[in-house]
Tab-separated table of C-alpha atoms in Angstrom:
chain	number	residue	atom	x	y	z
A	134	UNK	CA	105.703	134.611	79.252
A	135	UNK	CA	105.421	131.500	81.415
A	136	UNK	CA	108.489	130.184	83.210
A	137	UNK	CA	108.925	126.427	83.274
A	138	UNK	CA	110.940	125.206	86.254
A	139	UNK	CA	113.011	122.127	85.515
A	140	UNK	CA	114.740	119.954	88.138
A	141	UNK	CA	117.843	118.248	86.753
A	142	UNK	CA	119.738	115.433	88.483
A	143	UNK	CA	123.316	116.392	89.371
A	144	UNK	CA	125.949	114.126	87.898
A	145	UNK	CA	126.522	112.088	84.764
A	146	UNK	CA	122.861	111.566	83.850
A	147	UNK	CA	122.122	115.274	84.243
A	148	UNK	CA	125.010	116.185	81.947
A	149	UNK	CA	123.770	113.755	79.317
A	150	UNK	CA	120.309	115.261	79.574
A	151	UNK	CA	121.732	118.775	79.169
A	152	UNK	CA	123.378	117.704	75.937
A	153	UNK	CA	120.023	116.302	74.846
A	154	UNK	CA	118.398	119.676	75.602
A	155	UNK	CA	121.158	121.350	73.570
A	156	UNK	CA	120.616	119.044	70.589
A	157	UNK	CA	116.868	119.688	70.769
A	158	UNK	CA	117.303	123.448	70.444
A	159	UNK	CA	116.863	124.132	74.155
A	160	UNK	CA	120.469	124.915	75.042
A	161	UNK	CA	121.126	126.821	78.252
A	162	UNK	CA	124.390	128.805	78.179
A	163	UNK	CA	126.882	128.001	80.897
A	164	UNK	CA	124.988	125.110	82.429
A	165	UNK	CA	127.737	122.558	81.868
A	166	UNK	CA	130.589	124.828	82.910
A	167	UNK	CA	132.185	123.849	86.202
A	168	UNK	CA	131.147	126.027	89.131
A	169	UNK	CA	128.775	126.152	92.033
A	170	UNK	CA	125.906	127.955	90.385
A	171	UNK	CA	122.664	125.993	90.842
A	172	UNK	CA	120.086	127.922	88.793
A	173	UNK	CA	120.219	128.771	85.085
A	174	UNK	CA	117.646	130.668	83.040
A	175	UNK	CA	116.956	131.349	79.401
A	176	UNK	CA	114.042	132.856	77.522
A	177	UNK	CA	112.834	131.266	74.327
A	178	UNK	CA	110.928	134.120	72.667
A	179	UNK	CA	109.947	132.030	69.618
A	180	UNK	CA	108.380	129.370	71.866
A	181	UNK	CA	106.907	131.934	74.255
A	182	UNK	CA	108.343	130.423	77.421
A	183	UNK	CA	111.414	130.687	79.601
A	184	UNK	CA	113.274	127.734	81.111
A	185	UNK	CA	114.669	127.851	84.622
A	186	UNK	CA	116.850	124.815	85.205
A	187	UNK	CA	118.310	123.845	88.516
A	188	UNK	CA	120.582	121.060	89.728
A	189	UNK	CA	119.353	118.910	92.607
A	190	UNK	CA	120.421	115.566	94.056
A	191	UNK	CA	119.139	112.815	91.730
A	192	UNK	CA	117.165	111.170	94.532
A	193	UNK	CA	115.364	114.473	95.228
A	194	UNK	CA	114.103	115.225	91.703
A	195	UNK	CA	110.704	113.516	92.255
A	196	UNK	CA	110.199	115.516	95.475
A	197	UNK	CA	110.748	118.860	93.745
A	198	UNK	CA	108.295	117.866	91.032
A	199	UNK	CA	105.618	116.282	93.223
A	200	UNK	CA	105.615	119.314	95.538
A	201	UNK	CA	105.479	121.744	92.626
A	202	UNK	CA	108.833	123.472	93.218
A	203	UNK	CA	109.651	122.214	89.724
A	204	UNK	CA	107.048	121.895	86.971
A	205	UNK	CA	108.984	119.131	85.292
A	206	UNK	CA	112.070	117.119	86.097
A	207	UNK	CA	114.374	114.501	84.706
A	208	UNK	CA	114.674	111.442	86.888
A	209	UNK	CA	116.178	107.983	86.554
A	210	UNK	CA	113.445	105.338	86.558
A	211	UNK	CA	114.986	103.502	89.546
A	212	UNK	CA	114.377	106.576	91.707
A	213	UNK	CA	110.781	106.792	90.480
A	214	UNK	CA	110.216	103.108	91.288
A	215	UNK	CA	111.737	103.565	94.719
A	216	UNK	CA	109.954	106.784	95.715
A	217	UNK	CA	106.669	106.281	93.811
A	218	UNK	CA	105.846	109.975	93.497
A	219	UNK	CA	102.378	111.058	92.404
A	220	UNK	CA	103.463	112.661	89.116
A	221	UNK	CA	102.974	112.224	85.384
A	222	UNK	CA	105.694	110.293	83.572
A	223	UNK	CA	105.508	111.820	80.121
A	224	UNK	CA	108.579	110.725	78.199
A	225	UNK	CA	111.279	108.064	78.087
A	226	UNK	CA	114.481	109.945	77.194
A	227	UNK	CA	116.153	106.631	76.279
A	228	UNK	CA	119.418	107.673	77.880
A	229	UNK	CA	121.080	106.215	80.976
A	230	UNK	CA	119.765	102.799	79.983
A	231	UNK	CA	120.360	99.989	82.487
A	232	UNK	CA	118.395	97.406	84.486
A	233	UNK	CA	117.338	96.847	88.074
A	234	UNK	CA	118.513	93.305	88.744
A	235	UNK	CA	118.947	90.653	91.365
A	236	UNK	CA	122.513	89.394	91.543
A	237	UNK	CA	124.342	86.827	93.659
A	238	UNK	CA	127.663	85.017	93.895
A	239	UNK	CA	128.407	82.588	91.044
A	240	UNK	CA	127.811	79.549	93.245
A	241	UNK	CA	124.606	80.838	94.875
A	242	UNK	CA	121.633	78.466	95.059
A	243	UNK	CA	118.396	79.724	96.594
A	244	UNK	CA	117.092	77.843	99.603
A	245	UNK	CA	113.357	78.527	99.881
A	246	UNK	CA	113.178	77.240	103.432
A	247	UNK	CA	115.117	80.192	104.834
A	248	UNK	CA	114.603	83.934	104.829
A	249	UNK	CA	116.490	85.478	101.920
A	250	UNK	CA	118.865	88.276	102.926
A	251	UNK	CA	118.736	91.078	100.352
A	252	UNK	CA	121.229	93.951	100.357
A	253	UNK	CA	120.135	97.001	98.384
A	254	UNK	CA	119.993	100.761	98.037
A	255	UNK	CA	116.378	100.348	96.916
A	256	UNK	CA	114.398	98.820	99.805
A	257	UNK	CA	110.994	99.674	98.333
A	258	UNK	CA	111.761	98.080	94.964
A	259	UNK	CA	113.190	94.976	96.651
A	260	UNK	CA	110.256	94.658	99.049
A	261	UNK	CA	107.693	94.933	96.255
A	262	UNK	CA	109.502	92.524	93.960
A	263	UNK	CA	109.787	89.774	96.586
A	264	UNK	CA	106.261	90.408	97.898
A	265	UNK	CA	105.096	89.708	94.333
A	266	UNK	CA	106.945	86.379	94.453
A	267	UNK	CA	105.652	85.633	97.948
A	268	UNK	CA	109.228	85.234	99.172
A	269	UNK	CA	110.131	85.960	102.783
A	270	UNK	CA	113.074	88.382	102.886
A	271	UNK	CA	115.209	90.463	105.198
A	272	UNK	CA	116.350	93.787	103.769
A	273	UNK	CA	119.821	95.134	104.423
A	274	UNK	CA	119.714	98.758	103.415
A	275	UNK	CA	123.070	100.099	102.191
A	276	UNK	CA	124.209	103.406	100.715
A	277	UNK	CA	126.690	102.059	98.175
A	278	UNK	CA	129.200	99.274	97.426
A	279	UNK	CA	126.276	96.883	97.577
A	280	UNK	CA	128.342	94.275	95.673
A	281	UNK	CA	130.409	93.787	98.775
A	282	UNK	CA	127.494	92.383	100.791
A	283	UNK	CA	127.339	88.827	99.337
A	284	UNK	CA	131.137	88.550	99.318
A	285	UNK	CA	131.282	89.273	103.051
A	286	UNK	CA	128.232	87.042	103.646
A	287	UNK	CA	126.255	90.081	104.794
A	288	UNK	CA	123.542	89.086	102.324
A	289	UNK	CA	122.547	86.255	99.987
A	290	UNK	CA	121.644	88.462	97.040
A	291	UNK	CA	121.707	92.115	96.026
A	292	UNK	CA	119.088	94.202	94.231
A	293	UNK	CA	120.954	96.855	92.305
A	294	UNK	CA	121.377	98.775	89.081
A	295	UNK	CA	123.338	96.885	86.434
A	296	UNK	CA	124.721	98.881	83.528
A	297	UNK	CA	127.416	96.830	81.806
A	298	UNK	CA	127.851	94.073	84.387
A	299	UNK	CA	131.582	94.726	84.705
A	300	UNK	CA	131.484	95.455	88.442
A	301	UNK	CA	129.508	92.258	88.991
A	302	UNK	CA	131.905	90.105	86.976
A	303	UNK	CA	134.962	91.563	88.666
A	304	UNK	CA	133.453	90.631	92.016
A	305	UNK	CA	132.461	87.128	90.978
A	306	UNK	CA	128.728	87.956	90.918
A	307	UNK	CA	126.088	87.156	88.305
A	308	UNK	CA	122.631	88.433	87.469
A	309	UNK	CA	119.869	86.008	88.511
A	310	UNK	CA	116.799	88.041	87.526
A	311	UNK	CA	115.875	91.333	85.936
A	312	UNK	CA	113.284	93.373	87.809
A	313	UNK	CA	112.852	96.395	85.552
A	314	UNK	CA	114.329	98.249	82.601
A	315	UNK	CA	115.609	101.668	83.589
A	316	UNK	CA	116.345	104.916	81.773
A	317	UNK	CA	115.899	108.659	82.269
A	318	UNK	CA	112.273	109.805	82.323
A	319	UNK	CA	110.678	113.218	82.048
A	320	UNK	CA	108.172	113.707	84.852
A	321	UNK	CA	105.700	116.531	85.440
A	322	UNK	CA	103.798	117.896	88.395
A	323	UNK	CA	100.146	116.935	87.868
A	324	UNK	CA	98.791	120.402	88.588
A	325	UNK	CA	101.491	122.285	86.670
A	326	UNK	CA	100.805	120.141	83.605
A	327	UNK	CA	97.182	121.365	83.602
A	328	UNK	CA	98.151	125.014	83.421
A	329	UNK	CA	101.374	124.843	81.416
A	330	UNK	CA	100.253	122.094	79.052
A	331	UNK	CA	101.323	123.750	75.847
A	332	UNK	CA	104.759	124.763	77.091
A	333	UNK	CA	105.502	121.336	78.566
A	334	UNK	CA	104.225	119.576	75.431
A	335	UNK	CA	106.469	121.854	73.375
A	336	UNK	CA	109.494	120.798	75.408
A	337	UNK	CA	108.538	117.133	75.058
A	338	UNK	CA	108.039	117.535	71.311
A	339	UNK	CA	111.520	119.015	70.963
A	340	UNK	CA	113.192	116.360	73.124
A	341	UNK	CA	111.465	113.595	71.209
A	342	UNK	CA	112.903	114.604	67.804
B	143	UNK	CA	71.448	134.860	110.796
B	144	UNK	CA	74.590	135.786	108.929
B	145	UNK	CA	73.666	135.865	105.275
B	146	UNK	CA	76.278	138.271	104.027
B	147	UNK	CA	79.693	136.651	104.012
B	148	UNK	CA	81.335	140.069	103.824
B	149	UNK	CA	80.329	140.831	107.389
B	150	UNK	CA	82.181	137.836	108.827
B	151	UNK	CA	84.772	138.536	111.492
B	152	UNK	CA	88.290	139.365	110.321
B	153	UNK	CA	89.922	136.722	112.486
B	154	UNK	CA	88.551	133.887	110.315
B	155	UNK	CA	91.369	132.066	108.600
B	156	UNK	CA	91.241	131.866	104.775
B	157	UNK	CA	90.315	128.179	104.790
B	158	UNK	CA	87.530	128.782	107.312
B	159	UNK	CA	86.185	131.580	105.157
B	160	UNK	CA	86.399	129.333	102.075
B	161	UNK	CA	84.542	126.580	103.953
B	162	UNK	CA	81.705	128.984	104.759
B	163	UNK	CA	81.483	130.110	101.151
B	164	UNK	CA	81.198	126.498	100.035
B	165	UNK	CA	78.598	125.705	102.691
B	166	UNK	CA	76.519	128.634	101.508
B	167	UNK	CA	76.789	127.434	97.913
B	168	UNK	CA	75.690	123.883	98.695
B	169	UNK	CA	72.906	125.030	100.944
B	170	UNK	CA	71.600	127.337	98.188
B	171	UNK	CA	71.384	124.270	95.938
B	172	UNK	CA	69.121	122.511	98.420
B	173	UNK	CA	71.696	120.269	100.101
B	174	UNK	CA	71.107	119.717	103.798
B	175	UNK	CA	73.849	119.945	106.414
B	176	UNK	CA	75.150	116.632	107.735
B	177	UNK	CA	77.019	116.540	111.012
B	178	UNK	CA	78.847	113.540	112.369
B	179	UNK	CA	78.251	113.629	116.094
B	180	UNK	CA	79.365	110.103	116.893
B	181	UNK	CA	82.238	107.784	116.217
B	182	UNK	CA	81.921	104.782	113.946
B	183	UNK	CA	82.906	101.262	114.779
B	184	UNK	CA	86.287	100.364	113.294
B	185	UNK	CA	84.608	97.583	111.362
B	186	UNK	CA	82.947	100.043	108.937
B	187	UNK	CA	86.324	101.278	107.728
B	188	UNK	CA	88.060	97.910	107.888
B	189	UNK	CA	85.452	96.438	105.539
B	190	UNK	CA	85.890	99.221	103.008
B	191	UNK	CA	89.619	99.819	103.201
B	192	UNK	CA	90.207	100.324	99.503
B	193	UNK	CA	87.615	103.084	99.438
B	194	UNK	CA	89.750	105.127	101.802
B	195	UNK	CA	92.571	107.187	100.368
B	196	UNK	CA	94.798	106.488	103.333
B	197	UNK	CA	94.211	103.105	104.906
B	198	UNK	CA	95.595	103.890	108.339
B	199	UNK	CA	92.952	104.444	110.981
B	200	UNK	CA	93.111	105.736	114.546
B	201	UNK	CA	91.261	103.292	116.770
B	202	UNK	CA	90.214	103.407	120.400
B	203	UNK	CA	88.121	101.276	122.734
B	204	UNK	CA	84.767	102.698	123.717
B	205	UNK	CA	83.359	102.473	127.272
B	206	UNK	CA	81.551	99.235	126.425
B	207	UNK	CA	84.652	97.638	124.947
B	208	UNK	CA	83.769	98.131	121.281
B	209	UNK	CA	86.617	98.977	118.910
B	210	UNK	CA	85.885	102.420	117.490
B	211	UNK	CA	87.670	104.726	115.051
B	212	UNK	CA	88.242	108.406	114.403
B	213	UNK	CA	86.753	109.049	110.967
B	214	UNK	CA	89.152	108.884	108.021
B	215	UNK	CA	86.225	109.639	105.715
B	216	UNK	CA	82.697	111.045	105.880
B	217	UNK	CA	81.025	109.397	102.871
B	218	UNK	CA	80.883	105.943	104.473
B	219	UNK	CA	79.039	107.337	107.482
B	220	UNK	CA	76.535	109.217	105.359
B	221	UNK	CA	75.755	106.093	103.360
B	222	UNK	CA	75.524	103.974	106.500
B	223	UNK	CA	73.109	106.273	108.300
B	224	UNK	CA	70.712	107.149	105.492
B	225	UNK	CA	67.263	107.833	106.965
B	226	UNK	CA	65.331	106.965	103.832
B	227	UNK	CA	65.750	103.992	101.566
B	228	UNK	CA	67.941	105.331	98.741
B	229	UNK	CA	66.167	103.106	96.250
B	230	UNK	CA	63.086	105.320	96.398
B	231	UNK	CA	64.152	108.864	97.164
B	232	UNK	CA	66.885	111.332	96.374
B	233	UNK	CA	68.859	112.626	99.348
B	234	UNK	CA	71.399	115.444	99.233
B	235	UNK	CA	73.879	116.284	101.974
B	236	UNK	CA	76.882	118.528	102.508
B	237	UNK	CA	79.361	118.407	105.365
B	238	UNK	CA	82.267	120.320	106.851
B	239	UNK	CA	84.254	117.938	109.034
B	240	UNK	CA	87.683	117.093	110.325
B	241	UNK	CA	89.018	113.756	109.196
B	242	UNK	CA	92.064	111.790	110.361
B	243	UNK	CA	94.515	110.376	107.862
B	244	UNK	CA	98.195	109.690	107.497
B	245	UNK	CA	100.100	111.478	104.819
B	246	UNK	CA	102.503	109.572	102.611
B	247	UNK	CA	105.405	111.850	103.411
B	248	UNK	CA	105.299	112.009	107.168
B	249	UNK	CA	104.322	108.684	108.646
B	250	UNK	CA	101.981	110.217	111.198
B	251	UNK	CA	98.290	111.039	111.547
B	252	UNK	CA	96.984	114.479	110.704
B	253	UNK	CA	93.717	116.272	111.172
B	254	UNK	CA	92.437	117.438	107.802
B	255	UNK	CA	89.528	119.763	107.002
B	256	UNK	CA	87.175	118.387	104.419
B	257	UNK	CA	84.125	120.073	102.963
B	258	UNK	CA	82.065	117.987	100.613
B	259	UNK	CA	78.718	116.874	99.366
B	260	UNK	CA	76.889	113.675	98.462
B	261	UNK	CA	73.882	113.168	96.227
B	262	UNK	CA	72.408	109.746	96.953
B	263	UNK	CA	69.407	107.733	95.799
B	264	UNK	CA	67.110	107.548	92.824
B	265	UNK	CA	68.864	110.097	90.633
B	266	UNK	CA	69.174	110.830	86.960
B	267	UNK	CA	71.686	112.529	84.672
B	268	UNK	CA	70.527	115.948	85.812
B	269	UNK	CA	71.856	115.181	89.290
B	270	UNK	CA	75.234	114.146	87.926
B	271	UNK	CA	75.346	117.383	85.957
B	272	UNK	CA	74.417	119.365	89.059
B	273	UNK	CA	77.218	117.795	91.091
B	274	UNK	CA	79.735	118.559	88.326
B	275	UNK	CA	78.432	122.112	88.190
B	276	UNK	CA	78.842	122.442	91.958
B	277	UNK	CA	82.374	121.049	91.773
B	278	UNK	CA	83.198	123.673	89.159
B	279	UNK	CA	81.577	126.448	91.193
B	280	UNK	CA	83.460	125.303	94.295
B	281	UNK	CA	86.746	125.680	92.427
B	282	UNK	CA	85.709	129.104	91.206
B	283	UNK	CA	84.855	130.227	94.739
B	284	UNK	CA	88.158	129.184	96.257
B	285	UNK	CA	90.464	129.950	93.313
B	286	UNK	CA	90.784	133.666	94.072
B	287	UNK	CA	90.816	134.613	90.413
B	288	UNK	CA	93.454	132.039	89.516
B	289	UNK	CA	92.947	129.572	86.681
B	290	UNK	CA	91.269	126.292	87.597
B	291	UNK	CA	90.293	123.098	85.803
B	292	UNK	CA	88.097	120.130	86.525
B	293	UNK	CA	89.449	116.949	84.933
B	294	UNK	CA	86.774	114.353	84.273
B	295	UNK	CA	87.050	110.730	83.190
B	296	UNK	CA	84.549	107.904	82.908
B	297	UNK	CA	85.332	104.567	84.540
B	298	UNK	CA	82.662	102.790	82.497
B	299	UNK	CA	84.502	103.728	79.324
B	300	UNK	CA	87.876	102.833	80.799
B	301	UNK	CA	86.591	99.461	82.049
B	302	UNK	CA	85.223	98.580	78.633
B	303	UNK	CA	88.776	98.905	77.293
B	304	UNK	CA	90.313	97.059	80.250
B	305	UNK	CA	87.865	94.178	79.990
B	306	UNK	CA	89.568	93.163	76.750
B	307	UNK	CA	92.702	92.297	78.752
B	308	UNK	CA	92.431	88.941	80.545
B	309	UNK	CA	95.401	89.138	82.883
B	310	UNK	CA	94.478	90.991	86.110
B	311	UNK	CA	98.097	91.928	86.913
B	312	UNK	CA	98.394	93.517	83.504
B	313	UNK	CA	95.176	95.426	84.134
B	314	UNK	CA	96.583	96.875	87.345
B	315	UNK	CA	99.729	97.930	85.468
B	316	UNK	CA	97.631	99.527	82.745
B	317	UNK	CA	95.617	101.529	85.277
B	318	UNK	CA	98.820	102.772	86.852
B	319	UNK	CA	100.356	103.769	83.519
B	320	UNK	CA	97.174	105.520	82.385
B	321	UNK	CA	97.102	107.490	85.644
B	322	UNK	CA	100.730	108.526	85.001
B	323	UNK	CA	100.045	109.398	81.328
B	324	UNK	CA	102.848	106.949	80.707
B	325	UNK	CA	102.559	106.042	76.992
B	326	UNK	CA	106.065	104.577	76.742
B	327	UNK	CA	105.415	101.891	79.381
B	328	UNK	CA	102.079	101.039	77.729
B	329	UNK	CA	104.003	100.597	74.479
B	330	UNK	CA	106.272	98.036	76.213
B	331	UNK	CA	103.390	95.902	77.526
B	332	UNK	CA	102.673	92.449	76.168
B	333	UNK	CA	99.185	93.241	74.868
B	334	UNK	CA	97.680	93.236	71.349
B	335	UNK	CA	98.616	96.218	69.156
B	336	UNK	CA	95.013	97.314	68.788
B	337	UNK	CA	94.488	97.730	72.531
B	338	UNK	CA	97.909	99.306	72.894
B	339	UNK	CA	97.095	101.980	70.329
B	340	UNK	CA	93.726	102.678	71.886
B	341	UNK	CA	95.270	103.085	75.345
B	342	UNK	CA	97.964	105.434	74.065
B	343	UNK	CA	95.271	107.464	72.316
B	344	UNK	CA	93.219	107.489	75.497
B	345	UNK	CA	96.144	108.875	77.508
B	346	UNK	CA	96.512	111.782	75.124
B	347	UNK	CA	92.817	112.554	74.680
B	348	UNK	CA	91.971	116.177	75.358
B	349	UNK	CA	88.494	116.512	73.876
B	350	UNK	CA	85.323	114.549	73.521
B	351	UNK	CA	85.649	114.281	69.722
B	352	UNK	CA	88.783	112.150	70.078
B	353	UNK	CA	86.858	109.773	72.319
B	354	UNK	CA	84.479	108.937	69.489
B	355	UNK	CA	87.330	107.286	67.619
B	356	UNK	CA	88.354	105.168	70.594
B	357	UNK	CA	84.933	104.157	71.897
B	358	UNK	CA	82.907	103.891	68.707
B	359	UNK	CA	79.418	102.685	69.570
B	360	UNK	CA	80.099	102.392	73.307
B	361	UNK	CA	77.017	102.627	75.498
B	362	UNK	CA	78.560	105.142	77.907
B	363	UNK	CA	79.946	107.460	75.256
B	364	UNK	CA	76.714	109.288	74.381
B	365	UNK	CA	75.976	109.652	78.081
B	366	UNK	CA	79.429	111.126	78.734
B	367	UNK	CA	79.207	113.451	75.735
B	368	UNK	CA	75.789	114.592	76.792
B	369	UNK	CA	76.972	115.264	80.318
B	370	UNK	CA	80.019	117.339	79.393
B	371	UNK	CA	78.422	119.076	76.430
B	372	UNK	CA	77.365	122.289	78.109
B	373	UNK	CA	80.372	122.917	80.297
B	374	UNK	CA	82.981	125.397	79.170
B	375	UNK	CA	86.742	125.101	78.808
B	376	UNK	CA	87.349	124.620	82.518
B	377	UNK	CA	85.999	121.079	82.331
B	378	UNK	CA	88.411	118.789	80.519
B	379	UNK	CA	88.367	115.141	79.554
B	380	UNK	CA	91.362	113.464	81.185
B	381	UNK	CA	91.563	109.714	81.711
B	382	UNK	CA	94.495	109.945	84.107
B	383	UNK	CA	91.822	110.526	86.771
B	384	UNK	CA	91.313	107.038	88.190
B	385	UNK	CA	89.593	105.825	91.328
B	386	UNK	CA	89.181	102.310	92.730
B	387	UNK	CA	86.937	100.334	90.401
B	388	UNK	CA	85.531	98.296	93.295
B	389	UNK	CA	83.774	101.395	94.587
B	390	UNK	CA	83.513	103.860	91.759
B	391	UNK	CA	81.806	103.630	88.385
B	392	UNK	CA	80.666	106.295	85.917
B	393	UNK	CA	82.373	109.640	86.066
B	394	UNK	CA	85.253	110.484	88.396
B	395	UNK	CA	86.872	113.900	88.596
B	396	UNK	CA	89.637	115.992	90.172
B	397	UNK	CA	89.909	119.746	90.507
B	398	UNK	CA	93.127	121.741	90.217
B	399	UNK	CA	93.959	125.399	90.864
B	400	UNK	CA	96.962	127.077	89.260
B	401	UNK	CA	99.749	127.338	91.818
B	402	UNK	CA	98.441	124.569	94.095
B	403	UNK	CA	100.656	121.538	93.431
B	404	UNK	CA	98.061	118.827	94.181
B	405	UNK	CA	94.435	118.261	93.280
B	406	UNK	CA	92.229	120.167	95.688
B	407	UNK	CA	88.922	118.546	94.842
B	408	UNK	CA	88.198	114.894	94.273
B	409	UNK	CA	84.993	113.008	93.575
B	410	UNK	CA	82.981	110.618	91.481
B	411	UNK	CA	80.020	108.329	91.151
B	412	UNK	CA	80.142	105.400	93.573
B	413	UNK	CA	77.200	103.084	92.883
B	414	UNK	CA	79.475	100.114	93.580
B	415	UNK	CA	79.965	101.259	97.166
B	416	UNK	CA	76.183	101.564	97.536
B	417	UNK	CA	75.876	97.968	96.361
B	418	UNK	CA	78.481	96.834	98.865
B	419	UNK	CA	76.567	98.623	101.612
B	420	UNK	CA	73.360	96.783	100.707
B	421	UNK	CA	71.637	99.280	98.421
B	422	UNK	CA	71.333	97.243	95.233
B	423	UNK	CA	69.520	99.650	92.947
B	424	UNK	CA	70.581	103.099	93.991
B	425	UNK	CA	73.098	105.594	92.748
B	426	UNK	CA	75.421	107.981	94.512
B	427	UNK	CA	77.831	110.714	93.534
B	428	UNK	CA	79.788	113.212	95.563
B	429	UNK	CA	83.030	115.066	96.051
B	430	UNK	CA	85.243	116.515	98.746
B	431	UNK	CA	87.282	119.712	98.816
B	432	UNK	CA	90.580	119.687	100.735
B	433	UNK	CA	90.911	123.263	101.902
B	434	UNK	CA	94.176	122.630	103.789
B	435	UNK	CA	95.892	122.221	100.464
B	436	UNK	CA	95.270	125.840	99.572
B	437	UNK	CA	97.989	126.462	102.152
B	438	UNK	CA	100.676	129.056	101.668
B	439	UNK	CA	99.933	129.713	98.032
B	440	UNK	CA	96.744	131.513	98.883
B	441	UNK	CA	97.175	134.205	101.472
B	442	UNK	CA	93.852	135.894	100.778
B	443	UNK	CA	90.645	135.022	98.999
């Protein structure tokens, strides 16, 4: 019986995905119970495979999959866009839906004659987006509370994930442009998918219904 | 002369042993050994940047002031220094060289062992089949009894689908999504339904029979079918194998071994590179094996 290693992102998205696994007939006992255990296993005799799920930091999921420590993984699209791993992206789980957007203060007006200061947690996404527009930018790389940057005049705009827009509104910011639509994606290691095709396709089939 | 590989000294490392096995294989097929004794001028690589997998190059100034480079690739040198005009004769080479590339993960140069072969000149389908056969045999020799597959796609077929899309940015997106087997992003693209459906089908193709539906009447299809016809289950049709269309045409392929997380063999037909290097009417096909990638997963062969 083949074991399929699955990297799950710790946190809210991972919990949602676990419930999705449960609904699809792939429930793993104990996985959502509080505790420090990181690895969970279950055999599915009828499907002729076993699942070994483990929790990792969301930003690390693509690394585990690209390097083959996990055969498949669930990752938010923003992390895939930022890290650009060499993996297959096999399924849109249609959960954790949000957008990658450019936002600025309500009264912001772009001045093309100066370098645009962009604060973001996603330097690669920001760089690529503005390179596509041919806009000269300076990137201010932050690890959170990105909304603060324009208020303190640390940056002109921010490139960030927008879910409901509440945080933006409360801080007097508005979305100027959408860069990409985001949601949770199922990714697979390219080599693992060659040799565990049937098992991985089975999992995808179940998650899809 | 050492003909029996079993008598080789015990201190050979697994990848060195594998390299010798491959060299023996290629030599048995009539390929001649190519050795790069010199350095190339930087210009050769700068002009063909997109052909190189990693575009960073180590440069240095030669005694006479010329800007030179440590090779990031062997194929370009072989094509540049062909003795005979490739439009008239068939030339076959294999090599076992160190190349210098940066890896995506550590932003630093590394020395990488590469064993490969090139079949260049006036060749026919039999040559293409031979190179595929050698790619398959190479995988068998280094797989140590593990499962292996050779994924093959055809850029001529793929281009015939792409050529129906006018917007070049969209085409680049499509190539990326096909290489990721990303049907859901294809479904979101602003392209006609017909093309969308064909692309989604193409991503999920696993056998030649499904290709007939997608590429009905296409010129390359019979050629592709004919080529893959006699290979067993280890050769699979997979259009996620994509190489730069400015250099490659015809078939491109990647080899995988169970337990090795990345492709270990990579190759294809590169007539377009020949054209760029001034050989209008000649063909070329080849592949390289990256033995370093066998790494820790393969202690013994």
